Short mmCIF file of C-alpha atoms and ligand atoms in Angstrom, two decimals:
data_model
loop_
_atom_site.label_atom_id
_atom_site.label_comp_id
_atom_site.label_asym_id
_atom_site.label_seq_id
_atom_site.Cartn_x
_atom_site.Cartn_y
_atom_site.Cartn_z
CA MET A 1 -35.62 8.68 -22.85
CA ASN A 2 -35.27 9.76 -19.42
CA ILE A 3 -31.90 8.63 -18.39
CA LEU A 4 -30.35 8.51 -15.34
CA LEU A 5 -26.98 8.92 -14.76
CA VAL A 6 -25.24 7.31 -11.26
CA GLY A 7 -21.65 9.03 -9.86
CA SER A 8 -20.05 12.17 -9.28
CA GLY A 9 -16.58 11.89 -10.87
CA GLY A 10 -15.23 13.29 -13.94
CA ARG A 11 -15.91 10.20 -16.19
CA GLU A 12 -19.29 10.88 -15.15
CA HIS A 13 -19.38 14.05 -16.22
CA ALA A 14 -17.95 13.43 -19.64
CA LEU A 15 -20.66 10.84 -20.01
CA ALA A 16 -23.67 13.40 -19.30
CA TRP A 17 -21.82 16.07 -21.17
CA ALA A 18 -21.59 13.18 -24.29
CA ILE A 19 -25.58 12.09 -23.85
CA ALA A 20 -26.98 15.41 -23.46
CA LYS A 21 -25.84 15.66 -26.53
CA SER A 22 -27.70 12.47 -27.92
CA SER A 23 -31.11 13.45 -29.71
CA LYS A 24 -32.54 9.97 -27.70
CA CYS A 25 -32.10 11.76 -24.01
CA THR A 26 -35.14 14.37 -23.41
CA LYS A 27 -34.02 14.25 -20.22
CA LEU A 28 -30.79 13.45 -17.68
CA TYR A 29 -30.59 12.90 -13.82
CA CYS A 30 -27.13 12.42 -11.90
CA ALA A 31 -27.52 10.51 -9.00
CA PRO A 32 -25.62 12.69 -6.92
CA GLY A 33 -23.48 14.46 -9.83
CA ASN A 34 -20.68 17.51 -8.83
CA ALA A 35 -21.30 20.88 -10.49
CA GLY A 36 -20.32 20.28 -13.40
CA ILE A 37 -22.09 17.52 -14.13
CA GLU A 38 -25.36 20.41 -13.37
CA GLU A 39 -25.12 21.66 -16.64
CA HIS A 40 -26.55 19.09 -18.89
CA ALA A 41 -28.57 17.51 -15.44
CA GLU A 42 -30.52 17.41 -12.65
CA HIS A 43 -29.58 16.48 -9.18
CA VAL A 44 -30.56 14.22 -7.78
CA ASP A 45 -29.67 13.76 -4.04
CA ILE A 46 -29.07 10.33 -3.75
CA GLY A 47 -24.82 8.15 -3.56
CA ALA A 48 -24.10 6.32 -5.85
CA GLU A 49 -23.68 3.06 -3.31
CA ASP A 50 -28.19 3.38 -2.26
CA ILE A 51 -29.11 0.95 -4.33
CA PRO A 52 -33.33 1.01 -3.10
CA ALA A 53 -32.87 4.56 -2.84
CA LEU A 54 -31.64 4.55 -6.70
CA VAL A 55 -34.45 1.42 -7.96
CA LYS A 56 -36.57 3.37 -6.19
CA PHE A 57 -36.35 6.88 -7.96
CA ALA A 58 -36.01 5.28 -11.24
CA LYS A 59 -38.78 3.49 -10.91
CA GLU A 60 -41.57 6.89 -9.61
CA ASN A 61 -39.62 8.87 -12.42
CA LYS A 62 -40.61 7.01 -14.99
CA ILE A 63 -36.38 6.41 -15.87
CA ASP A 64 -36.40 4.23 -18.95
CA PHE A 65 -32.62 3.59 -18.76
CA VAL A 66 -29.96 3.94 -16.87
CA VAL A 67 -26.14 4.56 -16.87
CA VAL A 68 -23.55 3.30 -13.93
CA GLY A 69 -20.25 4.99 -14.06
CA PRO A 70 -18.21 3.18 -10.98
CA GLU A 71 -18.07 -0.11 -10.00
CA GLN A 72 -19.04 0.36 -6.10
CA PRO A 73 -22.65 -0.16 -7.30
CA LEU A 74 -22.03 -2.77 -10.27
CA VAL A 75 -20.63 -5.15 -7.69
CA ALA A 76 -22.47 -5.13 -5.34
CA GLY A 77 -26.10 -5.12 -7.36
CA LEU A 78 -27.16 -2.39 -8.64
CA ALA A 79 -27.58 -3.68 -12.21
CA THR A 80 -29.22 -6.88 -11.15
CA GLU A 81 -31.59 -5.00 -9.08
CA LEU A 82 -32.85 -2.27 -11.84
CA LYS A 83 -33.55 -5.09 -14.10
CA LYS A 84 -35.12 -6.78 -11.98
CA ALA A 85 -37.41 -3.30 -12.01
CA GLY A 86 -37.81 -3.65 -15.95
CA ILE A 87 -35.37 -1.17 -16.00
CA PRO A 88 -32.93 -1.43 -19.09
CA VAL A 89 -29.65 -0.47 -17.28
CA PHE A 90 -25.77 -0.75 -19.24
CA GLY A 91 -23.34 -1.85 -17.30
CA PRO A 92 -23.43 -5.78 -15.40
CA GLU A 93 -25.30 -7.30 -13.20
CA LYS A 94 -23.75 -8.11 -10.01
CA ALA A 95 -21.94 -12.02 -11.29
CA ALA A 96 -20.54 -10.26 -14.45
CA ALA A 97 -19.13 -7.31 -12.13
CA GLU A 98 -17.29 -10.26 -9.98
CA LEU A 99 -15.13 -9.68 -13.07
CA GLU A 100 -13.58 -6.29 -11.34
CA GLY A 101 -15.02 -7.50 -7.97
CA SER A 102 -12.69 -10.46 -7.31
CA LYS A 103 -9.23 -10.43 -8.96
CA GLY A 104 -9.14 -14.35 -8.20
CA PHE A 105 -12.70 -14.62 -10.16
CA MET A 106 -11.10 -12.92 -12.97
CA LYS A 107 -7.54 -14.82 -12.88
CA ASP A 108 -9.58 -18.30 -13.02
CA LEU A 109 -11.79 -17.43 -15.83
CA CYS A 110 -8.60 -16.39 -17.51
CA ALA A 111 -6.96 -19.30 -16.34
CA LYS A 112 -9.92 -21.81 -17.94
CA HIS A 113 -10.51 -19.90 -21.13
CA ASP A 114 -6.33 -19.90 -22.05
CA ILE A 115 -7.05 -16.28 -21.69
CA PRO A 116 -2.90 -14.62 -21.73
CA THR A 117 -2.42 -13.20 -18.26
CA ALA A 118 0.58 -13.13 -15.70
CA ARG A 119 0.93 -16.82 -14.02
CA TYR A 120 -0.53 -16.74 -10.36
CA GLY A 121 -2.36 -18.07 -7.08
CA ARG A 122 -4.90 -17.48 -4.42
CA PHE A 123 -4.28 -17.45 -1.06
CA HIS A 124 -6.10 -16.91 2.93
CA ASN A 125 -3.12 -18.83 4.08
CA LEU A 126 -0.69 -17.38 5.11
CA GLU A 127 1.99 -20.39 5.15
CA LYS A 128 1.22 -21.21 1.49
CA ALA A 129 1.19 -17.77 0.09
CA THR A 130 4.72 -18.14 1.75
CA ALA A 131 5.57 -20.48 0.10
CA PHE A 132 4.13 -19.40 -3.02
CA VAL A 133 6.27 -15.75 -2.85
CA HIS A 134 9.52 -17.87 -2.18
CA GLU A 135 8.34 -19.69 -5.16
CA LEU A 136 7.91 -17.66 -7.77
CA GLY A 137 11.08 -14.66 -6.12
CA ALA A 138 11.42 -10.81 -6.93
CA PRO A 139 9.55 -8.27 -7.97
CA ILE A 140 6.40 -9.78 -7.41
CA VAL A 141 3.23 -8.49 -7.26
CA ILE A 142 0.60 -9.18 -4.08
CA LYS A 143 -3.55 -7.74 -4.55
CA ALA A 144 -6.36 -7.87 -2.54
CA ASP A 145 -9.18 -10.16 -3.63
CA GLY A 146 -11.78 -7.24 -3.93
CA LEU A 147 -12.47 -4.46 -4.42
CA ALA A 148 -9.57 -1.97 -2.40
CA ALA A 149 -10.14 2.23 -4.71
CA GLY A 150 -6.94 1.18 -6.76
CA LYS A 151 -4.65 0.44 -3.65
CA GLY A 152 -5.10 -2.93 -3.59
CA VAL A 153 -1.64 -3.38 -5.53
CA ILE A 154 2.00 -3.57 -3.60
CA ILE A 155 4.91 -4.10 -6.42
CA ALA A 156 7.40 -5.99 -4.20
CA MET A 157 10.57 -5.64 -5.56
CA THR A 158 12.34 -7.89 -2.30
CA ILE A 159 10.65 -11.37 -1.10
CA GLU A 160 10.83 -8.69 2.34
CA GLU A 161 8.35 -6.88 0.97
CA ALA A 162 5.90 -8.89 -0.66
CA LEU A 163 6.18 -11.12 2.29
CA GLU A 164 4.60 -7.97 4.25
CA ALA A 165 2.49 -6.81 1.95
CA VAL A 166 1.16 -10.70 1.92
CA GLU A 167 1.06 -10.84 5.94
CA GLU A 168 -0.94 -6.64 6.31
CA MET A 169 -3.51 -7.88 3.57
CA LEU A 170 -4.21 -11.38 4.96
CA SER A 171 -3.90 -9.79 8.78
CA GLY A 172 -7.46 -7.28 7.50
CA GLN A 173 -4.80 -4.56 8.73
CA ALA A 174 -4.30 -2.78 4.89
CA PHE A 175 -7.19 -3.71 3.07
CA GLY A 176 -10.33 -5.32 5.68
CA LEU A 177 -11.84 -7.78 3.77
CA ALA A 178 -11.29 -6.70 0.59
CA GLY A 179 -7.60 -8.01 1.05
CA SER A 180 -8.86 -11.46 3.49
CA GLU A 181 -8.00 -13.21 0.27
CA ILE A 182 -5.74 -12.16 -2.43
CA VAL A 183 -4.06 -13.50 -5.91
CA ILE A 184 -0.11 -13.56 -6.21
CA GLU A 185 1.43 -12.96 -9.13
CA GLU A 186 3.66 -13.09 -12.15
CA PHE A 187 5.55 -9.50 -12.07
CA MET A 188 5.28 -8.19 -16.39
CA ASP A 189 7.21 -6.36 -17.52
CA GLY A 190 6.44 -4.07 -19.96
CA GLU A 191 4.60 -1.62 -21.36
CA GLU A 192 1.58 -0.18 -20.09
CA LEU A 193 -1.86 -0.07 -22.49
CA SER A 194 -5.88 0.41 -21.99
CA TYR A 195 -8.33 -0.71 -24.01
CA PHE A 196 -11.90 -1.26 -23.85
CA ALA A 197 -14.70 -2.98 -25.44
CA VAL A 198 -18.57 -2.85 -24.93
CA ALA A 199 -20.05 -6.07 -24.64
CA ASP A 200 -23.71 -6.98 -24.73
CA GLY A 201 -23.63 -10.48 -22.66
CA LYS A 202 -23.45 -12.04 -27.09
CA THR A 203 -21.44 -10.20 -28.77
CA PHE A 204 -19.48 -6.97 -28.45
CA VAL A 205 -17.36 -3.40 -29.89
CA PRO A 206 -14.52 -2.19 -29.64
CA LEU A 207 -13.79 1.37 -28.76
CA THR A 208 -10.56 2.67 -28.41
CA SER A 209 -7.76 2.45 -26.72
CA ALA A 210 -5.97 4.86 -23.87
CA GLN A 211 -3.03 5.05 -21.70
CA ASP A 212 -2.68 6.74 -18.23
CA HIS A 213 -0.59 8.04 -15.23
CA LYS A 214 -1.49 6.55 -12.21
CA ARG A 215 1.89 7.58 -10.05
CA VAL A 216 1.21 11.09 -8.31
CA PHE A 217 4.38 13.00 -9.76
CA ASP A 218 6.22 13.46 -13.00
CA GLY A 219 8.67 10.93 -14.02
CA ASP A 220 5.34 8.36 -12.99
CA LYS A 221 7.02 8.44 -9.53
CA GLY A 222 5.41 8.59 -5.83
CA PRO A 223 2.46 6.73 -4.79
CA ASN A 224 -0.46 5.30 -6.80
CA THR A 225 -3.33 7.38 -7.23
CA GLY A 226 -6.87 6.63 -9.17
CA GLY A 227 -5.38 8.50 -12.58
CA MET A 228 -3.58 12.05 -12.57
CA GLY A 229 -3.92 12.40 -16.29
CA ALA A 230 -4.73 9.71 -19.64
CA TYR A 231 -4.61 10.02 -23.24
CA SER A 232 -6.08 8.35 -26.24
CA PRO A 233 -5.07 6.90 -28.43
CA ALA A 234 -1.92 5.63 -27.24
CA HIS A 235 0.64 6.20 -28.48
CA PHE A 236 2.10 2.58 -29.81
CA MET A 237 -1.64 0.82 -31.24
CA THR A 238 -1.34 -0.59 -34.41
CA PRO A 239 -4.29 -2.34 -36.45
CA GLU A 240 -1.95 -5.25 -35.59
CA LEU A 241 -1.70 -4.99 -32.11
CA GLU A 242 -5.18 -3.79 -31.70
CA GLU A 243 -6.61 -7.19 -33.93
CA THR A 244 -4.14 -8.87 -31.30
CA ILE A 245 -6.03 -7.63 -28.12
CA ILE A 246 -9.00 -8.31 -29.37
CA GLU A 247 -8.93 -11.78 -30.73
CA THR A 248 -6.51 -13.60 -27.81
CA ILE A 249 -8.30 -11.28 -24.45
CA ILE A 250 -11.89 -9.13 -26.06
CA LYS A 251 -13.41 -11.89 -27.74
CA PRO A 252 -12.01 -15.15 -25.54
CA THR A 253 -13.55 -12.86 -22.23
CA VAL A 254 -16.66 -12.45 -24.09
CA ALA A 255 -17.35 -15.82 -24.88
CA ALA A 256 -16.25 -17.04 -21.45
CA MET A 257 -18.55 -14.97 -19.21
CA GLU A 258 -21.39 -16.11 -21.64
CA ALA A 259 -20.38 -19.92 -21.26
CA GLU A 260 -19.94 -19.22 -17.36
CA ARG A 261 -23.68 -17.94 -17.10
CA ARG A 262 -22.58 -14.70 -16.56
CA PRO A 263 -23.47 -12.52 -19.55
CA PHE A 264 -20.93 -9.71 -19.29
CA ALA A 265 -23.39 -6.17 -20.95
CA GLY A 266 -21.08 -3.51 -20.01
CA VAL A 267 -17.48 -1.63 -20.77
CA LEU A 268 -15.04 -4.06 -20.64
CA TYR A 269 -11.99 -2.03 -19.42
CA ALA A 270 -8.91 -4.49 -20.34
CA GLY A 271 -5.62 -2.87 -18.82
CA LEU A 272 -3.01 -4.56 -20.28
CA MET A 273 1.25 -4.61 -20.27
CA ILE A 274 2.60 -5.58 -23.90
CA VAL A 275 5.62 -8.05 -23.27
CA ASP A 276 7.40 -8.55 -26.48
CA GLY A 277 4.78 -6.73 -28.41
CA VAL A 278 2.42 -9.76 -27.09
CA PRO A 279 -0.34 -8.30 -24.95
CA LYS A 280 -1.21 -10.17 -21.41
CA LEU A 281 -4.23 -8.95 -19.16
CA ILE A 282 -3.68 -7.20 -15.93
CA GLU A 283 -6.67 -7.07 -14.98
CA TYR A 284 -10.27 -6.16 -15.80
CA ASN A 285 -12.65 -3.34 -14.84
CA ALA A 286 -16.17 -3.55 -15.41
CA ARG A 287 -16.36 0.54 -16.03
CA PHE A 288 -15.20 2.85 -18.08
CA GLY A 289 -11.96 4.02 -16.80
CA ASP A 290 -11.35 8.04 -14.91
CA PRO A 291 -9.57 9.57 -16.97
CA GLU A 292 -9.26 8.00 -19.76
CA THR A 293 -13.04 8.25 -20.54
CA GLN A 294 -12.64 11.83 -20.74
CA PRO A 295 -10.55 11.88 -23.92
CA MET A 296 -12.14 9.00 -25.00
CA LEU A 297 -15.50 10.45 -25.56
CA MET A 298 -13.95 13.67 -26.62
CA ARG A 299 -12.92 11.51 -29.85
CA LEU A 300 -16.28 9.61 -30.09
CA LYS A 301 -18.53 10.96 -33.14
CA SER A 302 -21.23 8.73 -32.93
CA ASP A 303 -23.92 9.13 -30.04
CA ILE A 304 -23.63 7.46 -26.76
CA VAL A 305 -26.55 6.70 -25.83
CA ASP A 306 -27.80 4.21 -29.46
CA LEU A 307 -23.88 2.29 -28.02
CA LEU A 308 -25.21 2.26 -24.77
CA TYR A 309 -28.93 0.97 -25.06
CA ALA A 310 -27.27 -1.29 -27.64
CA SER A 311 -25.57 -2.85 -24.63
CA ALA A 312 -27.98 -3.11 -22.30
CA THR A 313 -30.84 -4.64 -24.62
CA GLY A 314 -28.52 -6.62 -26.40
CA THR A 315 -28.98 -5.72 -29.96
CA LEU A 316 -25.02 -4.48 -30.33
CA SER A 317 -25.37 -6.83 -33.59
CA ASN A 318 -27.14 -3.84 -35.19
CA LEU A 319 -25.50 -0.79 -33.90
CA PRO A 320 -23.74 0.35 -36.89
CA PRO A 321 -19.79 0.78 -37.31
CA LEU A 322 -18.73 3.88 -34.26
CA GLU A 323 -17.12 6.76 -36.20
CA TRP A 324 -14.04 7.87 -33.90
CA ASP A 325 -12.55 11.70 -34.51
CA ASP A 326 -8.93 10.31 -35.88
CA GLU A 327 -7.49 13.47 -33.50
CA ALA A 328 -5.93 12.97 -30.38
CA ALA A 329 -7.06 13.89 -26.67
CA LEU A 330 -5.11 13.99 -23.66
CA CYS A 331 -6.56 15.02 -20.45
CA VAL A 332 -4.71 16.86 -17.30
CA VAL A 333 -5.96 16.26 -14.04
CA MET A 334 -6.10 19.00 -11.33
CA ALA A 335 -6.36 17.01 -7.97
CA SER A 336 -6.52 18.92 -3.44
CA LYS A 337 -2.86 19.13 -2.72
CA GLY A 338 -1.75 16.50 -0.53
CA TYR A 339 -3.93 13.98 -2.56
CA PRO A 340 -4.31 10.50 -2.94
CA GLY A 341 -3.28 11.16 1.37
CA LYS A 342 -5.08 13.86 3.50
CA TYR A 343 -6.07 17.49 1.86
CA GLU A 344 -7.84 19.74 2.59
CA ARG A 345 -11.76 20.33 1.93
CA GLY A 346 -13.71 23.13 0.65
CA THR A 347 -11.09 25.82 -1.37
CA PRO A 348 -11.97 27.77 -4.01
CA ILE A 349 -11.43 27.16 -8.05
CA LYS A 350 -11.32 30.34 -9.80
CA GLY A 351 -10.80 30.89 -13.22
CA ALA A 352 -12.94 28.25 -14.77
CA SER A 353 -15.64 30.11 -16.57
CA ALA A 354 -12.04 31.03 -18.82
CA LEU A 355 -12.01 27.43 -20.48
CA GLU A 356 -15.25 27.78 -21.52
CA ASN A 357 -15.14 29.30 -25.52
CA MET A 358 -11.67 28.13 -25.78
CA ASP A 359 -10.54 26.11 -29.11
CA GLY A 360 -9.88 22.10 -28.33
CA VAL A 361 -10.00 22.74 -24.19
CA LYS A 362 -12.82 21.35 -22.50
CA LEU A 363 -13.09 21.19 -18.41
CA PHE A 364 -14.80 18.07 -16.97
CA HIS A 365 -15.43 18.76 -12.87
CA ALA A 366 -14.58 15.62 -10.80
CA GLY A 367 -14.68 16.49 -6.83
CA THR A 368 -16.69 19.77 -6.97
CA MET A 369 -19.04 21.79 -5.45
CA LYS A 370 -20.79 24.92 -5.58
CA ASP A 371 -20.57 26.49 -1.70
CA ASN A 372 -23.95 28.69 -0.54
CA SER A 373 -22.05 32.25 -2.29
CA GLY A 374 -21.95 29.99 -5.67
CA THR A 375 -18.60 29.78 -5.61
CA LEU A 376 -16.47 26.66 -6.90
CA ILE A 377 -14.82 24.29 -4.41
CA ASN A 378 -13.32 20.93 -4.12
CA VAL A 379 -14.93 18.41 -2.08
CA GLY A 380 -12.59 15.20 -3.87
CA GLY A 381 -9.14 14.19 -4.32
CA ARG A 382 -9.80 14.40 -7.91
CA VAL A 383 -11.12 17.81 -8.91
CA LEU A 384 -10.71 18.60 -12.41
CA ASN A 385 -10.30 17.07 -15.93
CA ILE A 386 -8.53 19.96 -18.70
CA VAL A 387 -9.08 17.68 -22.17
CA GLY A 388 -6.62 19.27 -25.03
CA LYS A 389 -7.86 17.39 -28.28
CA ALA A 390 -5.75 18.80 -31.73
CA GLN A 391 -3.75 16.51 -34.74
CA ALA A 392 -1.21 15.89 -32.82
CA ILE A 393 -0.55 14.30 -29.30
CA GLU A 394 1.90 17.06 -28.38
CA GLU A 395 -0.55 20.04 -29.85
CA ALA A 396 -3.69 18.53 -27.48
CA GLN A 397 -0.57 18.64 -24.28
CA GLY A 398 0.08 21.94 -24.46
CA LYS A 399 -4.07 23.31 -25.00
CA ALA A 400 -4.60 20.94 -22.24
CA TYR A 401 -1.94 23.13 -20.03
CA GLU A 402 -2.88 26.45 -21.37
CA GLY A 403 -6.57 25.32 -19.89
CA VAL A 404 -4.38 24.74 -16.94
CA SER A 405 -3.11 28.06 -16.96
CA LYS A 406 -5.98 29.42 -16.25
CA ILE A 407 -7.40 28.11 -13.73
CA ASN A 408 -6.90 30.03 -10.67
CA TRP A 409 -6.63 27.72 -7.51
CA PRO A 410 -3.74 27.74 -4.75
CA ASP A 411 -4.85 24.42 -2.96
CA GLY A 412 -4.30 22.22 -6.27
CA PHE A 413 -1.92 20.65 -8.08
CA CYS A 414 -1.32 18.63 -11.43
CA ARG A 415 1.19 16.86 -12.87
CA SER A 416 3.31 18.61 -15.50
CA ASP A 417 4.15 15.90 -17.64
CA ILE A 418 0.68 14.17 -19.25
CA GLY A 419 1.85 11.97 -22.01
CA TRP A 420 5.18 12.59 -21.85
CA ARG A 421 5.64 9.01 -23.01
CA ALA A 422 4.26 9.60 -26.49
CA ILE A 423 5.61 12.32 -26.80
CA ALA A 424 9.01 11.14 -26.37
CA ALA A 425 8.32 8.64 -28.41
CA LEU A 426 7.70 10.50 -31.22
CA LYS A 427 10.46 12.24 -30.34
CA ASN A 428 12.65 9.58 -31.20
CA LYS A 429 10.93 7.94 -34.36
CA ALA A 430 11.80 11.69 -36.04
CA ALA A 431 15.74 11.68 -35.19
P1 LIG B 501 -4.64 -2.18 -10.84
O1 LIG B 501 -5.00 -1.55 -9.08
O2 LIG B 501 -4.42 -3.97 -10.67
O3 LIG B 501 -4.48 -1.74 -11.52
O4 LIG B 501 -3.12 -2.87 -10.90
C1 LIG B 501 -1.75 -1.40 -10.87
C2 LIG B 501 -0.52 -1.56 -11.48
O5 LIG B 501 -0.46 -2.26 -10.63
C3 LIG B 501 -1.14 -1.26 -12.73
O6 LIG B 501 -1.55 -0.13 -13.82
C4 LIG B 501 0.32 -2.59 -12.90
O7 LIG B 501 1.18 -0.78 -13.58
C5 LIG B 501 0.48 -2.67 -11.69
N1 LIG B 501 0.93 -4.34 -11.89
C6 LIG B 501 -0.35 -4.97 -11.29
N2 LIG B 501 0.06 -5.89 -11.88
C7 LIG B 501 0.84 -6.51 -12.40
C8 LIG B 501 1.87 -7.39 -13.04
N3 LIG B 501 1.82 -8.48 -12.66
N4 LIG B 501 3.03 -7.33 -13.13
C9 LIG B 501 3.36 -5.89 -13.62
N5 LIG B 501 2.58 -4.74 -13.11
C10 LIG B 501 1.87 -5.19 -12.17
N1 LIG B 502 -7.66 5.19 -14.48
C1 LIG B 502 -7.69 4.39 -14.07
C2 LIG B 502 -9.15 3.73 -13.63
O1 LIG B 502 -10.21 3.87 -13.87
O2 LIG B 502 -9.22 2.29 -13.25
#
């Protein structure tokens, strides 16, 4: 098959690497890609959000299958347009991508179909929102309804903070249109976990779990980011917990989406809070996680194209069971100094080639490019993803940081404690 991958981050580099390994892939293109993806795919100079240009390219270049990485084009209807053109696509159609595109839609679906989640209300009126904040009390969570690049969530510790967030969002100051409707919900206290499944509209196959580190600084401090590191599987995952997640959350969601005539085909990425042992849904994403995908795909032994194509063509029930490496994989994100705030672009990165022959270490690129002289430079906030894989999580962490130490990039930084919860839990257990 001629395959077109859409996106430009570390997630897409991991997908490109996995797709390129498949015997089903004759030729891989990536729009727009990054400096690392070019090792596996031909660069296509079209942005991930330019739907008409992507559809035109796919038609003109005899693309047999399109794999969409990021959420924006899915929510904007890329999969719908490709299907209309008769091209199989991995990723949900517009109506199904609402699961990520509208937090209010997702909450209403949960309420209607008894999927466990935090108590909530949907508002675009300041007075009613204010009354609900007083009713629920603090801590309390305020969310912009629409996509806000991972920044549309405020955890307010006091009523005052909550009311300030409500006002800023509803006035359009904070997130523009994405915040013109908000969801206000109960704060859940527990341990966070991400769980992934691939659905084909009717049925699904469970993938695996991961845990990411959303805060920018060590010890989970500082502002939220897209993710500074992740590891898979999550350390406290058990077969019983997995069964509960599948039975009470994933299965009813796939059935609910089918019943609502919005069949969901693509990745269901469930952000979960485990409260006293009970999984509750925080939110859904309609795509793979970034950086969770990087360690996850290091562990996948099955052919990824078979999985993605079966999802796109409604044939998951014929797919043989997936095989996973039982080793742990851990990914450290190197970001531009200043991220998630302002940062400089175009700073030189050296040493990447030193990671090529390291055992159990893999480098995925995110916001990278080569300048005219062929030097690797940063063009985004999150820039390099270094994954270590080993029998034990602590060893995987050691390998990832050994990889990081080879990178010479004075304008970059990373957290030094990715995986700390898992490692601390193991030490506690041993003690
Ligand atoms: P989101 O952008 O929806 O992934 O939310 C970002 C982060 O906010 C999540 O990863 C959680 O850590 C936190 N969060 C969101 N909703 C809640 C909630 N109801 N209770 C506690 N934490 C939450
Ligand atoms: N790492 C969080 C996300 O992909 O949304």
